[in-house]
Amino acid sequence: MASPVCRIASMQLTEGLDRERLMHERLFLRPTLTTYTGALLDRFLKDKRITFGESLEMQLSRTLVELVEQDAGVTIVPLGRFSSWEENPRLRIDHLGFPDGRREIGFMESERKRQLTSHLRQLLIELSREQPLPV
């Protein structure tokens, strides 16, 4: 699934700061490097030669964006397909582009809970047929 890579900052903190200064003066909240998304973004940062000051790694993009919303720093994450972040007036979102960026979503099924997960799997298959994911 292709997801645009975006720099997300609090609308308040971006006043008067250019993008480069923002990355150096604010805490960079980044996805954990041991995750696929974290490794993908690390490659993106190196390819684009984006540098930053201090950083803090966290697992979930949603948590990173919630911290940004509370003015705790700035982040660069893939913009999820069903994310409502762009509609949030407290966030400034800059699309950075990353044509090679793709995220893979896996689904693990427990043998004990197969009845439940099989319904969820079938629902996801039906949804993907109705609204195919961009490639």
Tab-separated table of N, CA, C and O in Angstrom, residues 50-134:
chain	number	residue	atom	x	y	z
A	50	ILE	N	17.498	14.781	5.078
A	50	ILE	CA	16.777	15.521	6.112
A	50	ILE	C	17.485	15.266	7.438
A	50	ILE	O	17.655	14.115	7.846
A	51	THR	N	17.921	16.319	8.073
A	51	THR	CA	18.612	16.196	9.361
A	51	THR	C	17.725	16.769	10.455
A	51	THR	O	16.789	17.522	10.192
A	52	PHE	N	18.040	16.394	11.690
A	52	PHE	CA	17.225	16.820	12.819
A	52	PHE	C	18.087	16.885	14.063
A	52	PHE	O	19.204	16.373	14.088
A	53	GLY	N	17.549	17.515	15.103
A	53	GLY	CA	18.259	17.609	16.377
A	53	GLY	C	17.982	16.370	17.212
A	53	GLY	O	18.147	15.235	16.758
A	54	GLU	N	17.504	16.559	18.416
A	54	GLU	CA	17.209	15.434	19.304
A	54	GLU	C	15.978	14.686	18.819
A	54	GLU	O	15.068	15.270	18.233
A	55	SER	N	15.973	13.375	19.104
A	55	SER	CA	14.834	12.568	18.675
A	55	SER	C	14.393	11.610	19.773
A	55	SER	O	15.154	11.300	20.689
A	56	LEU	N	13.171	11.158	19.642
A	56	LEU	CA	12.571	10.179	20.541
A	56	LEU	C	11.835	9.175	19.669
A	56	LEU	O	11.052	9.562	18.802
A	57	GLU	N	12.110	7.888	19.872
A	57	GLU	CA	11.467	6.845	19.082
A	57	GLU	C	10.253	6.290	19.812
A	57	GLU	O	10.291	6.078	21.024
A	58	MET	N	9.207	6.028	19.053
A	58	MET	CA	7.992	5.408	19.587
A	58	MET	C	7.444	4.451	18.552
A	58	MET	O	7.730	4.582	17.364
A	59	GLN	N	6.631	3.533	18.992
A	59	GLN	CA	6.122	2.462	18.142
A	59	GLN	C	5.009	2.909	17.189
A	59	GLN	O	5.055	2.626	16.015
A	60	LEU	N	4.006	3.604	17.685
A	60	LEU	CA	2.800	3.871	16.901
A	60	LEU	C	2.771	5.272	16.305
A	60	LEU	O	2.960	6.263	17.015
A	61	SER	N	2.478	5.356	15.019
A	61	SER	CA	2.363	6.658	14.351
A	61	SER	C	1.266	7.493	14.991
A	61	SER	O	1.410	8.708	15.146
A	62	ARG	N	0.178	6.860	15.356
A	62	ARG	CA	-0.939	7.578	15.975
A	62	ARG	C	-0.487	8.277	17.254
A	62	ARG	O	-0.824	9.429	17.507
A	63	THR	N	0.330	7.610	18.066
A	63	THR	CA	0.849	8.198	19.299
A	63	THR	C	1.766	9.373	18.982
A	63	THR	O	1.726	10.404	19.645
A	64	LEU	N	2.601	9.222	17.960
A	64	LEU	CA	3.496	10.307	17.556
A	64	LEU	C	2.691	11.546	17.182
A	64	LEU	O	3.003	12.664	17.606
A	65	VAL	N	1.637	11.351	16.405
A	65	VAL	CA	0.822	12.488	15.962
A	65	VAL	C	0.061	13.104	17.138
A	65	VAL	O	-0.067	14.330	17.223
A	66	GLU	N	-0.388	12.289	18.072
A	66	GLU	CA	-1.056	12.834	19.269
A	66	GLU	C	-0.095	13.699	20.075
A	66	GLU	O	-0.485	14.749	20.591
A	67	LEU	N	1.165	13.285	20.176
A	67	LEU	CA	2.164	14.095	20.879
A	67	LEU	C	2.448	15.396	20.129
A	67	LEU	O	2.605	16.447	20.740
A	68	VAL	N	2.495	15.325	18.816
A	68	VAL	CA	2.692	16.533	18.005
A	68	VAL	C	1.525	17.493	18.229
A	68	VAL	O	1.717	18.695	18.387
A	69	GLU	N	0.334	16.946	18.263
A	69	GLU	CA	-0.857	17.766	18.476
A	69	GLU	C	-0.783	18.512	19.813
A	69	GLU	O	-1.283	19.618	19.950
A	70	GLN	N	-0.107	17.903	20.801
A	70	GLN	CA	0.066	18.527	22.116
A	70	GLN	C	1.322	19.397	22.162
A	70	GLN	O	1.779	19.780	23.229
A	71	ASP	N	1.913	19.666	20.996
A	71	ASP	CA	3.065	20.549	20.858
A	71	ASP	C	4.330	19.975	21.501
A	71	ASP	O	5.172	20.708	21.996
A	72	ALA	N	4.478	18.648	21.466
A	72	ALA	CA	5.652	18.001	22.058
A	72	ALA	C	6.807	17.884	21.079
A	72	ALA	O	7.911	17.528	21.473
A	73	GLY	N	6.579	18.141	19.805
A	73	GLY	CA	7.637	18.019	18.812
A	73	GLY	C	7.061	17.962	17.415
A	73	GLY	O	5.931	18.382	17.173
A	74	VAL	N	7.853	17.410	16.507
A	74	VAL	CA	7.477	17.284	15.103
A	74	VAL	C	7.750	15.846	14.682
A	74	VAL	O	8.615	15.182	15.253
A	75	THR	N	7.004	15.336	13.702
A	75	THR	CA	7.207	13.967	13.251
A	75	THR	C	7.157	13.888	11.738
A	75	THR	O	6.644	14.796	11.076
A	76	ILE	N	7.684	12.804	11.210
A	76	ILE	CA	7.541	12.458	9.798
A	76	ILE	C	7.051	11.025	9.774
A	76	ILE	O	7.714	10.131	10.298
A	77	VAL	N	5.860	10.836	9.214
A	77	VAL	CA	5.244	9.505	9.180
A	77	VAL	C	4.471	9.341	7.875
A	77	VAL	O	4.096	10.326	7.237
A	78	PRO	N	4.201	8.095	7.482
A	78	PRO	CA	3.311	7.885	6.345
A	78	PRO	C	1.888	8.309	6.735
A	78	PRO	O	1.444	8.067	7.853
A	79	LEU	N	1.213	8.955	5.820
A	79	LEU	CA	-0.162	9.384	6.058
A	79	LEU	C	-1.079	8.223	5.738
A	79	LEU	O	-1.175	7.800	4.585
A	80	GLY	N	-1.715	7.683	6.752
A	80	GLY	CA	-2.592	6.531	6.572
A	80	GLY	C	-3.764	6.846	5.660
A	80	GLY	O	-4.253	7.974	5.612
A	81	ARG	N	-4.210	5.849	4.943
A	81	ARG	CA	-5.286	6.021	3.958
A	81	ARG	C	-6.569	6.566	4.581
A	81	ARG	O	-7.247	7.387	3.986
A	82	PHE	N	-6.903	6.129	5.767
A	82	PHE	CA	-8.147	6.568	6.402
A	82	PHE	C	-7.892	7.529	7.550
A	82	PHE	O	-8.743	7.741	8.396
A	83	SER	N	-6.719	8.119	7.574
A	83	SER	CA	-6.365	9.056	8.635
A	83	SER	C	-7.159	10.350	8.481
A	83	SER	O	-7.443	10.793	7.374
A	84	SER	N	-7.501	10.966	9.605
A	84	SER	CA	-8.207	12.251	9.580
A	84	SER	C	-7.268	13.388	9.984
A	84	SER	O	-7.713	14.486	10.278
A	85	TRP	N	-5.976	13.133	9.974
A	85	TRP	CA	-5.007	14.128	10.425
A	85	TRP	C	-5.074	15.397	9.593
A	85	TRP	O	-4.914	16.492	10.106
A	86	GLU	N	-5.296	15.270	8.286
A	86	GLU	CA	-5.328	16.457	7.422
A	86	GLU	C	-6.517	17.369	7.733
A	86	GLU	O	-6.489	18.543	7.395
A	87	GLU	N	-7.512	16.842	8.370
A	87	GLU	CA	-8.698	17.630	8.723
A	87	GLU	C	-8.546	18.329	10.068
A	87	GLU	O	-9.390	19.138	10.447
A	88	ASN	N	-7.476	18.048	10.790
A	88	ASN	CA	-7.265	18.605	12.122
A	88	ASN	C	-6.658	20.014	12.000
A	88	ASN	O	-5.522	20.156	11.544
A	89	PRO	N	-7.389	21.050	12.427
A	89	PRO	CA	-6.881	22.421	12.285
A	89	PRO	C	-5.673	22.725	13.172
A	89	PRO	O	-4.996	23.732	12.964
A	90	ARG	N	-5.370	21.857	14.130
A	90	ARG	CA	-4.218	22.080	15.013
A	90	ARG	C	-2.923	21.529	14.437
A	90	ARG	O	-1.857	21.716	15.008
A	91	LEU	N	-3.024	20.832	13.289
A	91	LEU	CA	-1.845	20.209	12.695
A	91	LEU	C	-1.489	20.853	11.359
A	91	LEU	O	-2.363	21.164	10.554
A	92	ARG	N	-0.197	21.023	11.150
A	92	ARG	CA	0.314	21.455	9.844
A	92	ARG	C	0.930	20.225	9.198
A	92	ARG	O	1.832	19.594	9.759
A	93	ILE	N	0.466	19.877	8.018
A	93	ILE	CA	0.928	18.671	7.330
A	93	ILE	C	1.543	19.064	5.996
A	93	ILE	O	0.899	19.703	5.174
A	94	ASP	N	2.811	18.700	5.823
A	94	ASP	CA	3.526	18.956	4.579
A	94	ASP	C	3.827	17.619	3.915
A	94	ASP	O	4.513	16.779	4.504
A	95	HIS	N	3.318	17.410	2.714
A	95	HIS	CA	3.603	16.182	1.966
A	95	HIS	C	5.022	16.259	1.436
A	95	HIS	O	5.400	17.232	0.794
A	96	LEU	N	5.810	15.236	1.708
A	96	LEU	CA	7.207	15.222	1.319
A	96	LEU	C	7.477	14.331	0.110
A	96	LEU	O	8.514	14.432	-0.510
A	97	GLY	N	6.554	13.446	-0.183
A	97	GLY	CA	6.739	12.543	-1.315
A	97	GLY	C	7.732	11.437	-1.000
A	97	GLY	O	8.703	11.652	-0.298
A	98	PHE	N	7.476	10.261	-1.474
A	98	PHE	CA	8.380	9.124	-1.316
A	98	PHE	C	7.858	8.019	-2.228
A	98	PHE	O	7.154	7.116	-1.788
A	99	PRO	N	8.185	8.087	-3.532
A	99	PRO	CA	7.599	7.150	-4.491
A	99	PRO	C	7.923	5.688	-4.215
A	99	PRO	O	7.163	4.814	-4.585
A	100	ASP	N	9.059	5.413	-3.543
A	100	ASP	CA	9.423	4.020	-3.268
A	100	ASP	C	8.819	3.509	-1.962
A	100	ASP	O	8.966	2.345	-1.630
A	101	GLY	N	8.175	4.395	-1.218
A	101	GLY	CA	7.650	4.013	0.092
A	101	GLY	C	6.394	3.172	-0.010
A	101	GLY	O	5.418	3.566	-0.619
A	102	ARG	N	6.449	2.025	0.551
A	102	ARG	CA	5.286	1.139	0.616
A	102	ARG	C	5.279	0.515	1.996
A	102	ARG	O	6.321	0.196	2.548
A	103	ARG	N	4.093	0.346	2.529
A	103	ARG	CA	3.976	-0.358	3.803
A	103	ARG	C	3.182	-1.619	3.559
A	103	ARG	O	2.253	-1.630	2.777
A	104	GLU	N	3.558	-2.666	4.250
A	104	GLU	CA	2.840	-3.922	4.141
A	104	GLU	C	2.090	-4.164	5.434
A	104	GLU	O	2.621	-3.944	6.518
A	105	ILE	N	0.862	-4.600	5.272
A	105	ILE	CA	0.032	-4.873	6.432
A	105	ILE	C	-0.207	-6.373	6.471
A	105	ILE	O	-0.664	-6.961	5.486
A	106	GLY	N	0.124	-6.976	7.587
A	106	GLY	CA	-0.055	-8.418	7.743
A	106	GLY	C	-1.247	-8.723	8.629
A	106	GLY	O	-1.746	-7.873	9.356
A	107	PHE	N	-1.685	-9.935	8.549
A	107	PHE	CA	-2.825	-10.365	9.345
A	107	PHE	C	-2.495	-11.750	9.887
A	107	PHE	O	-2.258	-12.681	9.118
A	108	MET	N	-2.457	-11.884	11.209
A	108	MET	CA	-2.166	-13.172	11.823
A	108	MET	C	-3.453	-13.730	12.411
A	108	MET	O	-4.231	-12.999	13.018
A	109	GLU	N	-3.633	-14.990	12.237
A	109	GLU	CA	-4.863	-15.617	12.687
A	109	GLU	C	-4.551	-16.670	13.753
A	109	GLU	O	-3.710	-17.536	13.556
A	110	SER	N	-5.244	-16.556	14.865
A	110	SER	CA	-5.076	-17.509	15.950
A	110	SER	C	-5.968	-18.729	15.689
A	110	SER	O	-7.138	-18.583	15.339
A	111	GLU	N	-5.409	-19.891	15.862
A	111	GLU	CA	-6.180	-21.123	15.652
A	111	GLU	C	-7.378	-21.176	16.603
A	111	GLU	O	-8.459	-21.591	16.222
A	112	ARG	N	-7.164	-20.722	17.837
A	112	ARG	CA	-8.251	-20.757	18.826
A	112	ARG	C	-9.365	-19.765	18.507
A	112	ARG	O	-10.515	-19.983	18.858
A	113	LYS	N	-9.021	-18.663	17.851
A	113	LYS	CA	-10.020	-17.622	17.565
A	113	LYS	C	-10.318	-17.535	16.072
A	113	LYS	O	-10.720	-16.502	15.568
A	114	ARG	N	-10.143	-18.644	15.381
A	114	ARG	CA	-10.318	-18.679	13.939
A	114	ARG	C	-11.707	-18.223	13.516
A	114	ARG	O	-11.863	-17.545	12.509
A	115	GLN	N	-12.737	-18.559	14.284
A	115	GLN	CA	-14.111	-18.171	13.956
A	115	GLN	C	-14.234	-16.649	13.842
A	115	GLN	O	-14.764	-16.130	12.874
A	116	LEU	N	-13.689	-15.934	14.815
A	116	LEU	CA	-13.743	-14.479	14.823
A	116	LEU	C	-12.886	-13.883	13.718
A	116	LEU	O	-13.330	-13.024	12.958
A	117	THR	N	-11.655	-14.321	13.591
A	117	THR	CA	-10.753	-13.726	12.610
A	117	THR	C	-11.160	-14.063	11.175
A	117	THR	O	-10.900	-13.281	10.270
A	118	SER	N	-11.813	-15.182	10.981
A	118	SER	CA	-12.250	-15.510	9.619
A	118	SER	C	-13.323	-14.519	9.160
A	118	SER	O	-13.362	-14.141	7.987
A	119	HIS	N	-14.188	-14.072	10.065
A	119	HIS	CA	-15.196	-13.058	9.719
A	119	HIS	C	-14.521	-11.730	9.388
A	119	HIS	O	-14.890	-11.058	8.423
A	120	LEU	N	-13.538	-11.367	10.176
A	120	LEU	CA	-12.803	-10.132	9.937
A	120	LEU	C	-12.044	-10.213	8.606
A	120	LEU	O	-12.063	-9.270	7.806
A	121	ARG	N	-11.402	-11.325	8.346
A	121	ARG	CA	-10.676	-11.518	7.089
A	121	ARG	C	-11.624	-11.371	5.902
A	121	ARG	O	-11.325	-10.697	4.922
A	122	GLN	N	-12.799	-12.006	5.985
A	122	GLN	CA	-13.777	-11.939	4.895
A	122	GLN	C	-14.260	-10.507	4.682
A	122	GLN	O	-14.384	-10.049	3.545
A	123	LEU	N	-14.470	-9.775	5.761
A	123	LEU	CA	-14.891	-8.379	5.659
A	123	LEU	C	-13.818	-7.542	4.967
A	123	LEU	O	-14.118	-6.725	4.090
A	124	LEU	N	-12.561	-7.741	5.323
A	124	LEU	CA	-11.467	-7.007	4.687
A	124	LEU	C	-11.361	-7.328	3.200
A	124	LEU	O	-11.115	-6.443	2.376
A	125	ILE	N	-11.565	-8.575	2.839
A	125	ILE	CA	-11.530	-8.973	1.424
A	125	ILE	C	-12.642	-8.279	0.658
A	125	ILE	O	-12.428	-7.720	-0.427
A	126	GLU	N	-13.840	-8.256	1.224
A	126	GLU	CA	-14.973	-7.594	0.570
A	126	GLU	C	-14.739	-6.095	0.426
A	126	GLU	O	-15.018	-5.519	-0.621
A	127	LEU	N	-14.207	-5.477	1.464
A	127	LEU	CA	-13.923	-4.044	1.410
A	127	LEU	C	-12.881	-3.721	0.355
A	127	LEU	O	-12.988	-2.718	-0.360
A	128	SER	N	-11.868	-4.567	0.242
A	128	SER	CA	-10.813	-4.307	-0.753
A	128	SER	C	-11.348	-4.460	-2.166
A	128	SER	O	-10.856	-3.818	-3.091
A	129	ARG	N	-12.339	-5.298	-2.362
A	129	ARG	CA	-12.942	-5.427	-3.702
A	129	ARG	C	-13.770	-4.207	-4.040
A	129	ARG	O	-13.782	-3.761	-5.188
A	130	GLU	N	-14.469	-3.661	-3.047
A	130	GLU	CA	-15.302	-2.472	-3.262
A	130	GLU	C	-14.447	-1.231	-3.493
A	130	GLU	O	-14.804	-0.381	-4.294
A	131	GLN	N	-13.361	-1.142	-2.776
A	131	GLN	CA	-12.507	0.042	-2.839
A	131	GLN	C	-11.048	-0.416	-2.905
A	131	GLN	O	-10.365	-0.450	-1.900
A	132	PRO	N	-10.567	-0.753	-4.107
A	132	PRO	CA	-9.197	-1.264	-4.216
A	132	PRO	C	-8.173	-0.267	-3.711
A	132	PRO	O	-8.335	0.929	-3.869
A	133	LEU	N	-7.127	-0.800	-3.092
A	133	LEU	CA	-6.042	0.030	-2.598
A	133	LEU	C	-5.182	0.486	-3.763
A	133	LEU	O	-4.965	-0.258	-4.711
A	134	PRO	N	-4.686	1.740	-3.688
A	134	PRO	CA	-3.785	2.197	-4.766
A	134	PRO	C	-2.488	1.406	-4.740
A	134	PRO	O	-2.025	1.010	-3.693
